[in-house]
Every structure is written in structure tokens, then in C-alpha cells.
């Protein structure tokens, strides 16, 4: 199956150029010409990679990136940002927000394609086509929405699965309770649900994971992080 790439770029000529050349390389493409609906489109399409322009009408690329990374359905999709010359600080912010790479306009199409290939290769090594994450005896299969311990499915609720996924895909980074709420409950719910709800769900999740539950480490007065080192 060819990998699917979502192109979010308002400049039609650049979008066309990307579309044409990526297709020529054997990728499938989806195009979006503005920012505001792009995060939802990404959640629906589940592309393997997103090429995201920084300057967009509606919602700018940084905000789109932030939304992509805050949604459990899209958080693990790698993002290559397109920035214009001189937007250096935005570039730094973009990487901090979780963009995987950036390409400065004007770019050569060869350069961009080679970045696309590199990012996809890296993603495939890290998460086997972005769908499976492992830590010791614990395995998270995102396409089947299953957590497995030594190959046996753990009986998690959808919420617990999303919590575990958010933690496992954070690369060992601490996640605040608020961030976990946003990721597992969604942006809107994050305003209404109390943060201690996260603690309650983490408690049951830990129990269900047995010894693997120890990988979920409490960060006092803040939240949690996932320990992937052998335990
Ligand atoms: Ca633009």
C-alpha cells in the first residue's frame, strides 16, 4: 500500500507541484488549501505524513501543528513544515511543537522528496508504520486499538487506551494532567472534566497493566510520564 501524504498549502502552484511530484514517487496525496479544517481532515484521513505550510489562511501552520499534536488520533503523524526564508524563529517554534522537519521556501522538489523519504523511514523504524509501539512486554497496536501484554490483550477502555497511547508516544516526556485530558478526552472536554479524573483513570490503567503499569511514573504536582526502559 502506498503511503498517504496530506499536503496543507494555500499557494495552489506549490500545492500542485508537491501533489504531482509525490504522486510520481508513488505516494497517495490529499490536499487542503487552508488551516482551520486541516486538523480534522488529518484525523479523518490518517495520513502517514503531513506537509504543512506555515502561513495559511484561517489557522496558521503552528496552530494546526499544535492541534495535530494534541489529538491522540493525529499526534504520531510526522509533520514537515514549509517555512519562508526569514521565518527562523517560527521554524524553531515549529520544531518545539513537534514538527519533525522543516524545509525553507523556495525549495527544490528533490530536496523535499528526500526529506519526505527520510521522515517516513524514521517513522517506520520508530513505530512500524506509526501503528505499533513497544516497551518491554507491553505493545500498543493502534490500528487494532489494542494494548497487549506478552501478546495477550489487556482489557482497556477506549479512554484508558488513549491515555496509554498519549504516554507511550510522548517519547518519555512528562505530560501534565491537562495535556492528558486534552489528548484522551478531547479539547472541549478538557475544559469541563476535572484533572483528578486523569488520576483515577491512570490508577485503573496501571492495575490493568500489571507489572507493566510501573512504567507509568507519577510526576508530583504535574502529571505523568512513560518509562520505556526495561522494567
Ligand atoms: Ca502559504
XYZ file of N, CA and C and ligand atoms in Angstrom:
694
model
N 0.842 -1.196 0.000
C 0.000 0.000 0.000
C 0.877 1.245 0.000
N 0.560 2.150 -0.889
C 1.357 3.383 -0.932
C 1.049 4.237 0.293
N 2.052 4.937 0.738
C 1.849 5.813 1.881
C 1.082 7.066 1.463
N 0.253 7.524 2.394
C -0.603 8.675 2.095
C -0.019 9.942 2.708
N 0.027 11.001 1.916
C 0.585 12.265 2.392
C -0.457 13.370 2.284
N -0.672 14.063 3.391
C -1.588 15.201 3.394
C -0.780 16.479 3.162
N -1.167 17.227 2.131
C -0.482 18.476 1.801
C -1.380 19.634 2.220
N -0.908 20.440 3.163
C -1.680 21.605 3.601
C -0.927 22.850 3.139
N -1.380 23.431 2.074
C -0.657 24.539 1.442
C -1.655 25.386 0.657
N -1.703 26.687 0.975
C -2.689 27.545 0.309
C -2.238 28.024 -1.069
N -0.915 28.074 -1.286
C -0.451 28.507 -2.609
C -0.642 27.361 -3.603
N -1.597 27.569 -4.501
C -2.045 26.483 -5.369
C -0.917 25.919 -6.238
N -0.021 26.788 -6.707
C 1.072 26.318 -7.572
C 1.995 25.366 -6.818
N 2.311 25.749 -5.583
C 3.196 24.894 -4.778
C 2.489 23.587 -4.440
N 1.206 23.702 -4.078
C 0.437 22.502 -3.751
C 0.408 21.547 -4.950
N 0.195 22.105 -6.131
C 0.142 21.292 -7.352
C 1.477 20.619 -7.633
N 2.539 21.401 -7.463
C 3.889 20.902 -7.687
C 4.187 19.721 -6.734
N 3.813 19.900 -5.478
C 4.025 18.838 -4.491
C 3.191 17.611 -4.850
N 1.922 17.874 -5.148
C 0.978 16.811 -5.473
C 1.492 15.973 -6.645
N 1.884 16.669 -7.698
C 2.353 15.993 -8.911
C 3.583 15.136 -8.634
N 4.556 15.731 -7.946
C 5.819 15.011 -7.740
C 5.716 13.881 -6.722
N 4.890 14.071 -5.704
C 4.719 12.999 -4.719
C 3.998 11.811 -5.357
N 3.018 12.115 -6.204
C 2.308 11.043 -6.912
C 3.262 10.289 -7.828
N 4.120 11.061 -8.475
C 5.100 10.462 -9.375
C 6.012 9.489 -8.618
N 6.254 9.815 -7.331
C 7.096 8.951 -6.496
C 6.321 7.754 -5.944
N 5.020 7.713 -6.259
C 4.227 6.563 -5.832
C 3.422 6.777 -4.561
N 3.387 8.014 -4.046
C 2.597 8.271 -2.845
C 1.171 8.642 -3.225
N 0.256 8.385 -2.283
C -1.095 8.898 -2.447
C -1.131 10.266 -1.776
N -1.962 11.175 -2.276
C -1.990 12.516 -1.697
C -3.410 12.971 -1.391
N -3.494 13.839 -0.387
C -4.734 14.535 -0.068
C -4.347 16.002 0.063
N -5.158 16.895 -0.524
C -4.804 18.315 -0.491
C -5.766 19.142 0.348
N -5.196 20.104 1.059
C -6.019 21.074 1.756
C -5.399 22.447 1.517
N -6.242 23.451 1.266
C -5.704 24.778 0.943
C -5.860 25.780 2.067
N -6.326 25.330 3.230
C -6.435 26.268 4.353
C -6.234 25.532 5.675
N -6.098 26.324 6.751
C -5.708 25.746 8.025
C -6.828 25.190 8.883
N -7.975 25.897 8.932
C -8.930 25.602 10.001
C -9.512 24.197 9.972
N -9.741 23.620 8.788
C -10.330 22.285 8.747
C -9.265 21.192 8.647
N -8.012 21.591 8.596
C -6.948 20.635 8.290
C -6.713 19.588 9.365
N -6.798 20.013 10.635
C -6.549 19.061 11.722
C -7.622 17.970 11.706
N -8.867 18.381 11.463
C -9.966 17.407 11.397
C -9.806 16.493 10.184
N -9.385 17.096 9.083
C -9.154 16.312 7.868
C -8.067 15.263 8.129
N -7.033 15.664 8.835
C -5.939 14.740 9.170
C -6.442 13.590 10.038
N -7.322 13.914 10.996
C -7.870 12.871 11.879
C -8.720 11.893 11.069
N -9.392 12.400 10.055
C -10.249 11.557 9.230
C -9.413 10.712 8.256
N -8.437 11.338 7.633
C -7.653 10.668 6.586
C -6.530 9.778 7.130
N -6.053 10.099 8.349
C -4.935 9.373 8.952
C -3.771 9.170 7.964
N -3.216 10.268 7.454
C -2.092 10.125 6.518
C -0.836 9.628 7.245
N 0.144 9.170 6.481
C 1.408 8.719 7.073
C 2.333 9.888 7.344
N 2.060 11.001 6.647
C 2.918 12.179 6.781
C 2.100 13.412 6.400
N 2.426 14.543 7.033
C 1.751 15.788 6.687
C 2.800 16.826 6.287
N 2.585 17.444 5.136
C 3.418 18.579 4.736
C 2.586 19.815 5.027
N 3.100 20.646 5.919
C 2.295 21.738 6.455
C 2.963 23.085 6.211
N 2.280 23.945 5.469
C 2.796 25.288 5.237
C 2.568 26.123 6.491
N 3.506 27.014 6.774
C 3.393 27.834 7.982
C 2.349 28.938 7.838
N 2.387 29.657 6.714
C 1.458 30.773 6.523
C 0.222 30.281 5.783
N -0.879 30.216 6.510
C -2.121 29.703 5.928
C -3.268 30.638 6.265
N -4.253 30.731 5.397
C -5.442 31.492 5.780
C -6.253 30.669 6.787
N -7.020 31.344 7.599
C -7.837 30.633 8.590
C -7.053 30.400 9.856
N -6.234 29.371 9.842
C -5.473 28.997 11.026
C -4.034 28.817 10.559
N -3.060 29.433 11.240
C -1.699 29.294 10.724
C -1.114 27.911 11.035
N -0.012 27.618 10.358
C 0.575 26.285 10.437
C 0.972 25.870 11.842
N 1.439 26.822 12.647
C 1.842 26.479 14.013
C 0.659 25.993 14.828
N -0.469 26.695 14.676
C -1.674 26.309 15.413
C -2.196 24.963 14.904
N -2.126 24.763 13.584
C -2.545 23.465 13.033
C -1.674 22.368 13.634
N -0.366 22.620 13.697
C 0.573 21.646 14.242
C 0.244 21.355 15.705
N -0.049 22.415 16.452
C -0.382 22.237 17.866
C -1.620 21.330 18.012
N -2.622 21.583 17.178
C -3.845 20.765 17.238
C -3.579 19.315 16.856
N -2.738 19.145 15.835
C -2.418 17.779 15.397
C -1.759 17.004 16.530
N -0.834 17.684 17.231
C -0.084 17.003 18.283
C -0.913 16.812 19.551
N -1.998 17.593 19.695
C -2.836 17.478 20.886
C -3.908 16.396 20.738
N -4.118 15.928 19.522
C -5.169 14.942 19.280
C -4.535 13.557 19.161
N -4.986 12.639 20.012
C -4.390 11.298 20.027
C -4.453 10.625 18.656
N -5.460 11.011 17.860
C -5.615 10.361 16.556
C -4.544 10.807 15.557
N -3.969 11.999 15.793
C -3.010 12.524 14.818
C -1.621 12.805 15.411
N -1.501 12.633 16.729
C -0.263 13.043 17.414
C 0.995 12.366 16.862
N 0.839 11.134 16.395
C 2.042 10.406 15.978
C 2.357 10.573 14.486
N 1.526 11.334 13.779
C 1.797 11.532 12.345
C 2.929 12.553 12.184
N 4.009 12.182 11.495
C 5.090 13.143 11.334
C 4.691 14.335 10.468
N 5.264 15.489 10.811
C 4.935 16.732 10.111
C 6.214 17.358 9.561
N 6.189 17.699 8.283
C 7.271 18.508 7.707
C 6.699 19.900 7.466
N 7.329 20.901 8.058
C 6.829 22.266 7.903
C 7.508 22.976 6.748
N 6.722 23.742 6.016
C 7.275 24.593 4.969
C 7.319 26.011 5.521
N 8.500 26.594 5.538
C 8.598 27.958 6.030
C 9.252 28.822 4.971
N 8.897 30.106 4.961
C 9.540 31.021 4.023
C 10.851 31.494 4.637
N 11.751 31.975 3.792
C 13.042 32.487 4.289
C 12.796 33.567 5.326
N 13.582 33.555 6.388
C 13.460 34.624 7.366
C 12.520 34.301 8.515
N 11.766 33.221 8.381
C 10.859 32.853 9.470
C 11.568 31.921 10.447
N 12.807 32.269 10.763
C 13.652 31.364 11.543
C 13.048 31.030 12.887
N 12.550 32.061 13.596
C 12.031 31.790 14.931
C 10.809 30.882 14.852
N 10.006 31.060 13.793
C 8.845 30.191 13.619
C 9.272 28.749 13.415
N 10.416 28.631 12.731
C 10.960 27.306 12.454
C 11.277 26.601 13.775
N 11.915 27.356 14.675
C 12.262 26.798 15.980
C 10.998 26.425 16.739
N 10.027 27.338 16.736
C 8.768 27.056 17.421
C 8.112 25.825 16.818
N 8.159 25.726 15.484
C 7.561 24.586 14.788
C 8.159 23.279 15.267
N 9.466 23.246 15.399
C 10.118 22.017 15.854
C 9.756 21.733 17.296
N 9.676 22.807 18.106
C 9.274 22.613 19.501
C 7.864 22.065 19.595
N 7.024 22.460 18.653
C 5.635 21.998 18.671
C 5.498 20.595 18.115
N 6.596 20.012 17.743
C 6.535 18.622 17.342
C 6.651 18.379 15.849
N 6.922 19.431 15.062
C 7.186 19.187 13.649
C 8.468 18.354 13.565
N 8.534 17.436 12.638
C 9.671 16.516 12.564
C 10.810 17.056 11.722
N 10.465 17.964 10.834
C 11.480 18.533 9.961
C 10.892 19.804 9.349
N 11.740 20.597 8.733
C 11.224 21.772 8.034
C 12.012 21.973 6.756
N 11.368 22.590 5.794
C 12.015 22.893 4.529
C 11.741 24.358 4.245
N 12.785 25.087 3.884
C 12.636 26.519 3.651
C 12.304 26.797 2.188
N 11.291 27.645 1.983
C 10.933 28.075 0.633
C 11.898 29.155 0.163
N 12.278 29.247 -1.087
C 11.933 28.275 -2.132
C 12.779 27.006 -1.978
N 12.159 25.858 -2.205
C 12.879 24.594 -2.031
C 12.967 23.868 -3.358
N 13.925 22.976 -3.463
C 13.961 22.146 -4.657
C 13.106 20.927 -4.367
N 12.389 20.476 -5.371
C 11.467 19.363 -5.161
C 12.230 18.086 -4.786
N 13.446 17.949 -5.322
C 14.290 16.790 -4.983
C 14.597 16.748 -3.493
N 14.970 17.941 -3.005
C 15.296 18.092 -1.582
C 14.080 17.696 -0.728
N 12.926 18.219 -1.112
C 11.730 17.930 -0.334
C 11.401 16.439 -0.349
N 11.474 15.827 -1.530
C 11.161 14.395 -1.638
C 12.126 13.578 -0.774
N 13.394 13.980 -0.760
C 14.339 13.191 0.033
C 14.058 13.356 1.528
N 13.585 14.543 1.938
C 13.180 14.735 3.340
C 11.966 13.878 3.664
N 11.012 13.860 2.732
C 9.803 13.048 2.920
C 10.196 11.591 3.147
N 11.086 11.106 2.300
C 11.506 9.710 2.416
C 12.197 9.457 3.747
N 13.064 10.399 4.143
C 13.807 10.234 5.397
C 12.859 10.214 6.599
N 11.899 11.132 6.608
C 10.979 11.199 7.743
C 10.103 9.944 7.804
N 9.641 9.482 6.640
C 8.809 8.271 6.612
C 9.610 7.043 7.065
N 10.873 6.992 6.651
C 11.726 5.868 7.035
C 11.927 5.857 8.548
N 12.193 7.059 9.097
C 12.402 7.191 10.535
C 11.140 6.767 11.277
N 9.991 7.238 10.797
C 8.720 6.921 11.448
C 8.468 5.422 11.408
N 8.804 4.799 10.291
C 8.561 3.365 10.149
C 9.442 2.590 11.122
N 10.669 3.042 11.317
C 11.571 2.362 12.251
C 11.062 2.539 13.677
N 10.630 3.776 14.013
C 10.198 4.060 15.389
C 8.894 3.366 15.718
N 7.967 3.336 14.804
C 6.649 2.853 15.186
C 6.051 1.875 14.202
N 6.856 1.194 13.430
C 6.342 0.274 12.414
C 5.120 0.843 11.712
N 5.361 1.752 10.777
C 4.307 2.450 10.045
C 3.362 3.176 10.986
N 3.911 3.662 12.093
C 3.205 4.529 13.036
C 2.100 3.841 13.817
N 2.032 2.554 13.727
C 0.867 1.930 14.351
C 1.185 1.073 15.571
N 2.422 0.658 15.721
C 2.733 -0.213 16.851
C 3.870 0.362 17.698
N 3.629 0.455 18.995
C 4.644 0.955 19.916
C 4.937 -0.127 20.944
N 6.220 -0.275 21.278
C 6.586 -1.331 22.222
C 7.435 -0.804 23.355
N 7.248 -1.396 24.511
C 8.126 -1.147 25.654
C 8.119 -2.435 26.471
N 9.222 -3.129 26.470
C 9.294 -4.394 27.204
C 8.209 -5.358 26.753
N 7.420 -5.837 27.720
C 6.355 -6.802 27.418
C 5.084 -6.133 26.912
N 5.114 -4.828 26.886
C 3.906 -4.088 26.540
C 3.948 -3.642 25.077
N 2.819 -3.858 24.400
C 2.747 -3.488 22.990
C 1.440 -2.755 22.739
N 1.525 -1.674 22.020
C 0.335 -0.900 21.707
C 0.089 -0.981 20.209
N -1.013 -1.577 19.841
C -1.344 -1.716 18.419
C -2.463 -0.721 18.102
N -2.067 0.381 17.473
C -3.031 1.476 17.281
C -4.083 1.152 16.236
N -3.716 0.391 15.205
C -4.709 0.129 14.170
C -5.813 -0.787 14.696
N -5.460 -1.668 15.663
C -6.490 -2.544 16.231
C -7.029 -2.012 17.558
N -6.521 -0.830 17.985
C -6.884 -0.243 19.280
C -6.762 -1.291 20.392
N -5.569 -1.855 20.493
C -5.330 -2.916 21.454
C -4.022 -2.684 22.187
N -4.064 -2.935 23.502
C -2.816 -2.987 24.258
C -2.578 -4.456 24.579
N -1.371 -4.922 24.309
C -1.067 -6.333 24.548
C 0.043 -6.440 25.579
N -0.120 -7.381 26.506
C 0.941 -7.674 27.451
C 1.387 -9.099 27.169
N 2.647 -9.256 26.818
C 3.176 -10.554 26.382
C 2.249 -11.176 25.331
N 1.746 -10.361 24.429
C 0.925 -10.850 23.332
C -0.545 -11.052 23.667
N -0.888 -10.896 24.963
C -2.303 -11.072 25.342
C -2.971 -9.713 25.512
N -4.166 -9.533 24.919
C -4.841 -8.237 25.012
C -5.195 -7.863 26.454
N -4.887 -6.635 26.826
C -5.319 -6.123 28.128
C -6.704 -5.524 27.929
N -7.542 -5.650 28.937
C -8.934 -5.235 28.805
C -9.086 -3.748 29.138
N -8.668 -2.899 28.196
C -8.714 -1.462 28.455
C -9.960 -0.832 27.846
N -10.437 0.220 28.511
C -11.494 1.015 27.894
C -10.840 1.904 26.831
N -11.672 2.494 25.969
C -11.137 3.363 24.921
C -10.343 4.512 25.533
N -10.851 5.044 26.651
C -10.183 6.164 27.314
C -8.822 5.744 27.847
N -8.788 4.581 28.472
C -7.518 4.088 29.011
C -6.510 3.843 27.886
N -7.033 3.345 26.773
C -6.159 3.128 25.622
C -5.563 4.454 25.151
N -6.404 5.472 25.032
C -5.921 6.780 24.566
C -4.905 7.377 25.547
N -5.163 7.187 26.840
C -4.212 7.673 27.858
C -2.857 6.999 27.690
N -2.901 5.677 27.559
C -1.663 4.903 27.417
C -0.937 5.308 26.135
N -1.711 5.501 25.083
C -1.104 5.885 23.810
C -0.437 7.258 23.920
N -1.136 8.178 24.568
C -0.568 9.523 24.742
C 0.759 9.435 25.490
N 0.787 8.613 26.533
C 2.009 8.477 27.337
C 3.116 7.781 26.546
N 2.745 6.696 25.881
C 3.767 5.916 25.163
C 4.345 6.660 23.967
N 3.541 7.508 23.343
C 4.023 8.198 22.147
C 4.722 9.517 22.489
N 4.774 9.850 23.782
C 5.395 11.133 24.165
C 6.912 11.031 24.243
N 7.457 9.860 23.999
C 8.904 9.696 23.991
C 9.557 9.972 25.336
N 8.887 9.581 26.436
C 9.466 9.747 27.767
C 9.242 11.134 28.368
N 8.632 12.029 27.580
C 8.375 13.392 28.054
C 7.280 13.394 29.113
N 7.388 14.312 30.096
C 6.331 14.445 31.088
C 5.114 15.064 30.427
N 3.946 14.556 30.793
C 2.712 15.157 30.286
C 1.896 15.628 31.477
N 1.439 16.870 31.418
C 0.625 17.386 32.517
C -0.745 16.723 32.472
N -1.462 16.804 33.604
C -2.830 16.266 33.628
C -3.679 16.937 32.556
N -3.481 18.238 32.398
C -4.263 18.978 31.395
C -3.977 18.453 29.984
N -2.700 18.209 29.721
C -2.338 17.704 28.393
C -2.948 16.326 28.161
N -2.945 15.502 29.217
C -3.528 14.157 29.084
C -5.038 14.234 28.873
N -5.671 15.167 29.567
C -7.116 15.375 29.368
C -7.396 15.733 27.917
N -6.597 16.664 27.420
C -6.781 17.126 26.049
C -6.614 15.976 25.066
N -5.598 15.144 25.319
C -5.299 14.061 24.387
C -6.329 12.929 24.457
N -6.718 12.541 25.668
C -7.586 11.369 25.794
C -9.072 11.710 25.834
N -9.384 12.930 26.242
C -10.799 13.298 26.322
C -11.201 14.259 25.208
N -10.212 14.882 24.594
C -10.521 15.854 23.537
C -10.528 17.269 24.083
N -10.289 18.215 23.184
C -10.132 19.622 23.534
C -11.300 20.195 24.324
N -12.520 19.904 23.901
C -13.679 20.532 24.533
C -13.905 19.995 25.923
N -13.763 18.668 26.052
C -13.969 18.035 27.343
C -12.940 18.536 28.344
N -11.758 18.893 27.843
C -10.672 19.303 28.726
C -11.079 20.492 29.597
N -12.044 21.264 29.130
C -12.485 22.418 29.907
C -13.449 22.013 31.017
N -14.137 20.910 30.832
C -15.192 20.532 31.772
C -14.794 19.421 32.739
N -13.945 18.526 32.283
C -13.570 17.400 33.127
C -12.498 17.849 34.113
N -12.599 17.377 35.352
C -11.594 17.767 36.341
C -10.318 16.965 36.163
N -9.208 17.616 36.470
C -7.930 16.959 36.214
C -7.742 15.706 37.078
N -8.405 15.652 38.251
C -8.191 14.452 39.070
C -8.822 13.214 38.425
N -9.732 13.437 37.477
C -10.286 12.323 36.706
C -9.144 11.542 36.040
N -8.126 12.285 35.606
C -6.969 11.652 34.981
C -6.329 10.681 35.974
N -6.168 11.132 37.219
C -5.535 10.279 38.247
C -6.319 8.981 38.433
N -7.647 9.116 38.443
C -8.489 7.936 38.640
C -8.285 6.944 37.490
N -8.302 7.451 36.271
C -8.132 6.565 35.116
C -6.728 5.977 35.057
N -5.741 6.768 35.415
C -4.368 6.244 35.432
C -4.286 5.102 36.449
N -4.974 5.275 37.587
C -4.979 4.237 38.625
C -5.495 2.901 38.087
N -6.633 2.936 37.393
C -7.191 1.685 36.874
C -6.332 1.152 35.731
N -5.806 2.068 34.938
C -4.944 1.649 33.827
C -3.720 0.903 34.362
N -3.089 1.460 35.388
C -1.919 0.807 35.992
C -2.257 -0.600 36.465
N -3.395 -0.717 37.143
C -3.804 -2.034 37.659
C -3.956 -3.032 36.516
N -4.616 -2.595 35.452
C -4.867 -3.497 34.327
C -3.581 -3.911 33.630
N -2.566 -3.067 33.711
C -1.310 -3.383 33.031
C -0.399 -4.265 33.889
N -0.801 -4.512 35.108
C 0.005 -5.380 35.983
C 1.383 -4.790 36.212
N 2.419 -5.620 36.100
C 3.775 -5.130 36.365
C 4.169 -4.040 35.364
N 3.607 -4.110 34.146
C 3.927 -3.090 33.140
C 3.378 -1.714 33.535
N 2.425 -1.709 34.453
C 1.838 -0.450 34.918
C 2.863 0.446 35.596
N 3.946 -0.170 36.078
C 5.003 0.621 36.739
C 5.708 1.569 35.780
N 5.501 1.314 34.497
C 6.116 2.215 33.511
C 5.482 3.605 33.531
N 4.255 3.669 34.044
C 3.601 4.984 34.138
C 4.038 5.628 35.449
N 4.880 6.616 35.333
C 5.508 7.229 36.503
C 4.798 8.537 36.847
N 4.483 8.720 38.123
C 3.844 9.964 38.562
C 4.884 11.074 38.662
N 4.547 12.225 38.091
C 5.399 13.402 38.261
C 4.653 14.309 39.226
N 5.187 14.434 40.428
C 4.472 15.106 41.512
C 4.023 16.512 41.127
N 2.801 16.836 41.481
C 2.201 18.154 41.221
C 2.158 18.529 39.747
N 2.275 17.544 38.869
C 2.274 17.886 37.440
C 1.454 16.907 36.614
N 1.920 15.672 36.560
C 1.209 14.710 35.713
C 1.930 13.381 35.684
N 2.198 12.891 34.477
C 2.765 11.556 34.335
C 3.748 11.503 33.175
N 4.563 10.479 33.218
C 5.391 10.204 32.046
C 5.534 8.684 31.911
N 5.922 8.258 30.706
C 6.032 6.841 30.430
C 7.502 6.453 30.381
N 7.818 5.377 31.082
C 9.190 4.898 31.152
C 9.307 3.681 30.240
N 10.027 3.846 29.114
C 10.090 2.722 28.181
C 11.300 1.824 28.438
N 12.252 2.313 29.251
C 13.425 1.496 29.581
C 12.947 0.213 30.286
N 13.799 -0.810 30.230
C 13.367 -2.089 30.805
C 12.998 -1.999 32.281
N 11.847 -2.549 32.586
C 11.371 -2.574 33.963
C 10.910 -3.955 34.315
Ca 1.224 29.931 2.442
